[in-house]
C-alpha cells in the first residue's frame, strides 16, 4: 500500500484519464489544468522529485515526452507547449511523485509563468562561479 496519489493512479486504485501507458511510463490528464490539454507524464517507478530520479528512468522518459508532447499539440492545435517540473515545495511541487507537466500554449493565452528581471554583469559572473564550483 502506498499513500502516493500518483502511485495509486499507476496501480489503478484511483481513476485517471490515461492517454499513454507502457511498462515504465504513464501519462494522464491533469485534474486541474493550467490550459486546455494539460497532461502529466510520470515514471511508474516512484521517486520524489526530479533530482532524486535515476538517470536511466530519465533517459527512458524524455523521448516518450517528445512523442506525447507532439500528440498533445496536434490534438488541441496548440501553438507551443511548456515542459516543466516543479522540484520542491518552494518551486510549487504539491505531489511528491516526480512528474513533468506538458502545458499547451496558445497565441495570446495570457499565461505569464515567469517574470524576468534585469541583472548586473558582476552579479551574473559571481553566480556563474558559485554554480560552477558546485558541479
Ligand atoms: P505539482 O504542483 O506537484 O507540480 O503538480 C501536481 C499536479 O497534479 C497539479 O497540476 C494537479 O492539478 C495535479 N493533480 C493533483 N491531484 C491529481 C489527481 O488526483 N489526478 C490528476 N489527474 N491530477 C492531479
Ligand atoms: Zn508515487
mmCIF file of C-alpha atoms and ligand atoms in Angstrom:
data_model
loop_
_atom_site.group_PDB
_atom_site.id
_atom_site.type_symbol
_atom_site.label_atom_id
_atom_site.label_comp_id
_atom_site.label_asym_id
_atom_site.label_seq_id
_atom_site.Cartn_x
_atom_site.Cartn_y
_atom_site.Cartn_z
ATOM 1 C CA UNK A 1 0.000 0.000 0.000
ATOM 2 C CA UNK A 2 1.170 3.483 -0.777
ATOM 3 C CA UNK A 3 -0.005 6.938 0.203
ATOM 4 C CA UNK A 4 1.254 8.393 -3.062
ATOM 5 C CA UNK A 5 -1.666 9.516 -5.208
ATOM 6 C CA UNK A 6 0.257 9.043 -8.465
ATOM 7 C CA UNK A 7 1.318 5.520 -7.439
ATOM 8 C CA UNK A 8 -2.371 4.883 -6.817
ATOM 9 C CA UNK A 9 -3.091 6.032 -10.385
ATOM 10 C CA UNK A 10 -0.292 3.753 -11.643
ATOM 11 C CA UNK A 11 -1.803 0.859 -9.701
ATOM 12 C CA UNK A 12 -5.315 1.706 -10.974
ATOM 13 C CA UNK A 13 -6.515 2.180 -7.394
ATOM 14 C CA UNK A 14 -7.907 5.574 -8.378
ATOM 15 C CA UNK A 15 -9.059 6.616 -11.843
ATOM 16 C CA UNK A 16 -7.344 8.958 -14.260
ATOM 17 C CA UNK A 17 -7.808 9.925 -17.877
ATOM 18 C CA UNK A 18 -4.837 7.972 -19.165
ATOM 19 C CA UNK A 19 -3.516 8.915 -22.583
ATOM 20 C CA UNK A 20 -0.322 6.821 -22.706
ATOM 21 C CA UNK A 21 0.916 3.760 -20.867
ATOM 22 C CA UNK A 22 3.780 1.338 -21.220
ATOM 23 C CA UNK A 23 5.751 -0.773 -18.775
ATOM 24 C CA UNK A 24 7.643 2.220 -17.317
ATOM 25 C CA UNK A 25 5.627 5.313 -18.107
ATOM 26 C CA UNK A 26 2.157 6.750 -17.603
ATOM 27 C CA UNK A 27 0.639 9.957 -18.954
ATOM 28 C CA UNK A 28 -2.766 11.314 -17.979
ATOM 29 C CA UNK A 29 -4.829 14.491 -17.975
ATOM 30 C CA UNK A 30 -4.158 16.935 -15.139
ATOM 31 C CA UNK A 31 -7.248 17.180 -12.943
ATOM 32 C CA UNK A 32 -6.871 20.987 -12.575
ATOM 33 C CA UNK A 33 -5.387 22.050 -15.901
ATOM 34 C CA UNK A 34 -3.457 25.256 -16.427
ATOM 35 C CA UNK A 35 -4.542 25.228 -20.057
ATOM 36 C CA UNK A 36 -6.626 23.091 -22.421
ATOM 37 C CA UNK A 37 -4.838 19.752 -22.878
ATOM 38 C CA UNK A 38 -2.587 19.921 -19.776
ATOM 39 C CA UNK A 39 -1.039 16.460 -19.377
ATOM 40 C CA UNK A 40 1.186 14.929 -16.694
ATOM 41 C CA UNK A 41 3.872 12.399 -17.604
ATOM 42 C CA UNK A 42 5.292 10.194 -14.854
ATOM 43 C CA UNK A 43 7.655 7.264 -14.479
ATOM 44 C CA UNK A 44 5.792 4.372 -12.887
ATOM 45 C CA UNK A 45 8.710 3.830 -10.548
ATOM 46 C CA UNK A 46 8.186 6.141 -7.575
ATOM 47 C CA UNK A 47 10.742 8.867 -6.956
ATOM 48 C CA UNK A 48 10.005 12.044 -5.063
ATOM 49 C CA UNK A 49 11.283 14.654 -7.453
ATOM 50 C CA UNK A 50 13.453 15.291 -10.496
ATOM 51 C CA UNK A 51 16.823 15.398 -8.816
ATOM 52 C CA UNK A 52 16.277 12.110 -6.982
ATOM 53 C CA UNK A 53 15.135 10.291 -10.134
ATOM 54 C CA UNK A 54 17.694 7.870 -11.505
ATOM 55 C CA UNK A 55 19.347 8.647 -14.836
ATOM 56 C CA UNK A 56 18.104 5.511 -16.567
ATOM 57 C CA UNK A 57 14.495 6.416 -15.770
ATOM 58 C CA UNK A 58 15.008 9.907 -17.165
ATOM 59 C CA UNK A 59 16.767 8.587 -20.276
ATOM 60 C CA UNK A 60 13.775 6.344 -20.895
ATOM 61 C CA UNK A 61 11.264 9.110 -20.217
ATOM 62 C CA UNK A 62 12.482 12.027 -22.324
ATOM 63 C CA UNK A 63 11.930 10.512 -25.804
ATOM 64 C CA UNK A 64 8.431 9.470 -24.720
ATOM 65 C CA UNK A 65 7.734 13.011 -23.579
ATOM 66 C CA UNK A 66 8.596 14.162 -27.106
ATOM 67 C CA UNK A 67 6.052 11.750 -28.587
ATOM 68 C CA UNK A 68 3.364 12.674 -26.065
ATOM 69 C CA UNK A 69 4.018 16.425 -26.431
ATOM 70 C CA UNK A 70 3.651 16.129 -30.200
ATOM 71 C CA UNK A 71 0.354 14.276 -29.794
ATOM 72 C CA UNK A 72 -0.928 16.848 -27.296
ATOM 73 C CA UNK A 73 -0.019 19.775 -29.541
ATOM 74 C CA UNK A 74 -1.643 18.168 -32.570
ATOM 75 C CA UNK A 75 -4.757 17.137 -30.632
ATOM 76 C CA UNK A 76 -5.526 20.577 -29.239
ATOM 77 C CA UNK A 77 -3.974 22.579 -32.077
ATOM 78 C CA UNK A 78 -1.599 24.325 -29.690
ATOM 79 C CA UNK A 79 0.852 26.973 -30.835
ATOM 80 C CA UNK A 80 3.508 25.925 -28.315
ATOM 81 C CA UNK A 81 3.994 23.863 -25.192
ATOM 82 C CA UNK A 82 5.710 24.295 -21.823
ATOM 83 C CA UNK A 83 7.506 21.282 -20.387
ATOM 84 C CA UNK A 84 8.056 21.869 -16.693
ATOM 85 C CA UNK A 85 8.688 20.087 -13.453
ATOM 86 C CA UNK A 86 8.383 21.614 -10.010
ATOM 87 C CA UNK A 87 11.182 20.413 -7.767
ATOM 88 C CA UNK A 88 10.394 21.015 -4.111
ATOM 89 C CA UNK A 89 7.573 22.758 -2.310
ATOM 90 C CA UNK A 90 9.218 26.165 -2.784
ATOM 91 C CA UNK A 91 9.003 25.594 -6.545
ATOM 92 C CA UNK A 92 5.330 24.716 -6.313
ATOM 93 C CA UNK A 93 5.582 20.941 -6.053
ATOM 94 C CA UNK A 94 2.492 19.518 -4.386
ATOM 95 C CA UNK A 95 2.617 15.868 -5.445
ATOM 96 C CA UNK A 96 5.872 14.212 -4.452
ATOM 97 C CA UNK A 97 5.977 11.621 -7.205
ATOM 98 C CA UNK A 98 8.156 13.036 -9.960
ATOM 99 C CA UNK A 99 6.167 14.329 -12.907
ATOM 100 C CA UNK A 100 6.549 16.514 -15.926
ATOM 101 C CA UNK A 101 3.818 18.942 -16.870
ATOM 102 C CA UNK A 102 3.021 19.362 -20.551
ATOM 103 C CA UNK A 103 1.131 22.642 -20.759
ATOM 104 C CA UNK A 104 -0.131 23.545 -24.221
ATOM 105 C CA UNK A 105 0.198 27.208 -25.097
ATOM 106 C CA UNK A 106 -1.972 29.259 -27.374
ATOM 107 C CA UNK A 107 -1.260 32.583 -29.033
ATOM 108 C CA UNK A 108 -2.389 35.343 -26.684
ATOM 109 C CA UNK A 109 -3.399 32.868 -23.938
ATOM 110 C CA UNK A 110 -2.276 35.405 -21.362
ATOM 111 C CA UNK A 111 -0.335 32.890 -19.249
ATOM 112 C CA UNK A 112 2.758 34.512 -17.791
ATOM 113 C CA UNK A 113 4.648 31.873 -15.794
ATOM 114 C CA UNK A 114 7.892 33.785 -15.249
ATOM 115 C CA UNK A 115 8.835 37.352 -14.509
ATOM 116 C CA UNK A 116 12.284 38.337 -15.676
ATOM 117 C CA UNK A 117 14.447 40.970 -14.005
ATOM 118 C CA UNK A 118 17.488 42.904 -15.078
ATOM 119 C CA UNK A 119 20.790 41.739 -13.617
ATOM 120 C CA UNK A 120 24.268 43.208 -13.185
ATOM 121 C CA UNK A 121 27.218 41.659 -15.096
ATOM 122 C CA UNK A 122 29.195 41.388 -11.820
ATOM 123 C CA UNK A 123 26.367 39.536 -10.076
ATOM 124 C CA UNK A 124 25.937 37.163 -13.015
ATOM 125 C CA UNK A 125 29.669 36.415 -13.120
ATOM 126 C CA UNK A 126 29.792 35.771 -9.365
ATOM 127 C CA UNK A 127 26.815 33.445 -9.562
ATOM 128 C CA UNK A 128 28.343 31.602 -12.527
ATOM 129 C CA UNK A 129 31.499 30.937 -10.476
ATOM 130 C CA UNK A 130 29.472 29.859 -7.461
ATOM 131 C CA UNK A 131 27.441 27.400 -9.512
ATOM 132 C CA UNK A 132 30.445 26.057 -11.442
ATOM 133 C CA UNK A 133 32.199 25.404 -8.136
ATOM 134 C CA UNK A 134 29.263 23.230 -7.103
ATOM 135 C CA UNK A 135 29.339 20.996 -10.159
HETATM 136 P P1 LIG B 1 2.823 19.896 -8.819
HETATM 137 O O1 LIG B 1 2.301 21.182 -8.238
HETATM 138 O O2 LIG B 1 3.149 18.867 -7.776
HETATM 139 O O3 LIG B 1 3.951 20.124 -9.798
HETATM 140 O O4 LIG B 1 1.659 19.359 -9.736
HETATM 141 C C1 LIG B 1 0.725 18.450 -9.320
HETATM 142 C C2 LIG B 1 -0.348 18.402 -10.390
HETATM 143 O O5 LIG B 1 -1.118 17.247 -10.181
HETATM 144 C C3 LIG B 1 -1.285 19.591 -10.364
HETATM 145 O O6 LIG B 1 -1.276 20.238 -11.634
HETATM 146 C C4 LIG B 1 -2.642 18.984 -10.024
HETATM 147 O O7 LIG B 1 -3.699 19.607 -10.694
HETATM 148 C C5 LIG B 1 -2.467 17.548 -10.439
HETATM 149 N N1 LIG B 1 -3.221 16.588 -9.630
HETATM 150 C C6 LIG B 1 -3.311 16.556 -8.281
HETATM 151 N N2 LIG B 1 -4.056 15.516 -7.881
HETATM 152 C C7 LIG B 1 -4.434 14.866 -9.005
HETATM 153 C C8 LIG B 1 -5.231 13.696 -9.244
HETATM 154 O O8 LIG B 1 -5.725 13.053 -8.339
HETATM 155 N N3 LIG B 1 -5.421 13.343 -10.538
HETATM 156 C C9 LIG B 1 -4.883 14.037 -11.579
HETATM 157 N N4 LIG B 1 -5.131 13.590 -12.811
HETATM 158 N N5 LIG B 1 -4.125 15.136 -11.390
HETATM 159 C C10 LIG B 1 -3.910 15.546 -10.120
HETATM 160 ZN ZN1 LIG B 2 4.400 7.551 -6.189
#
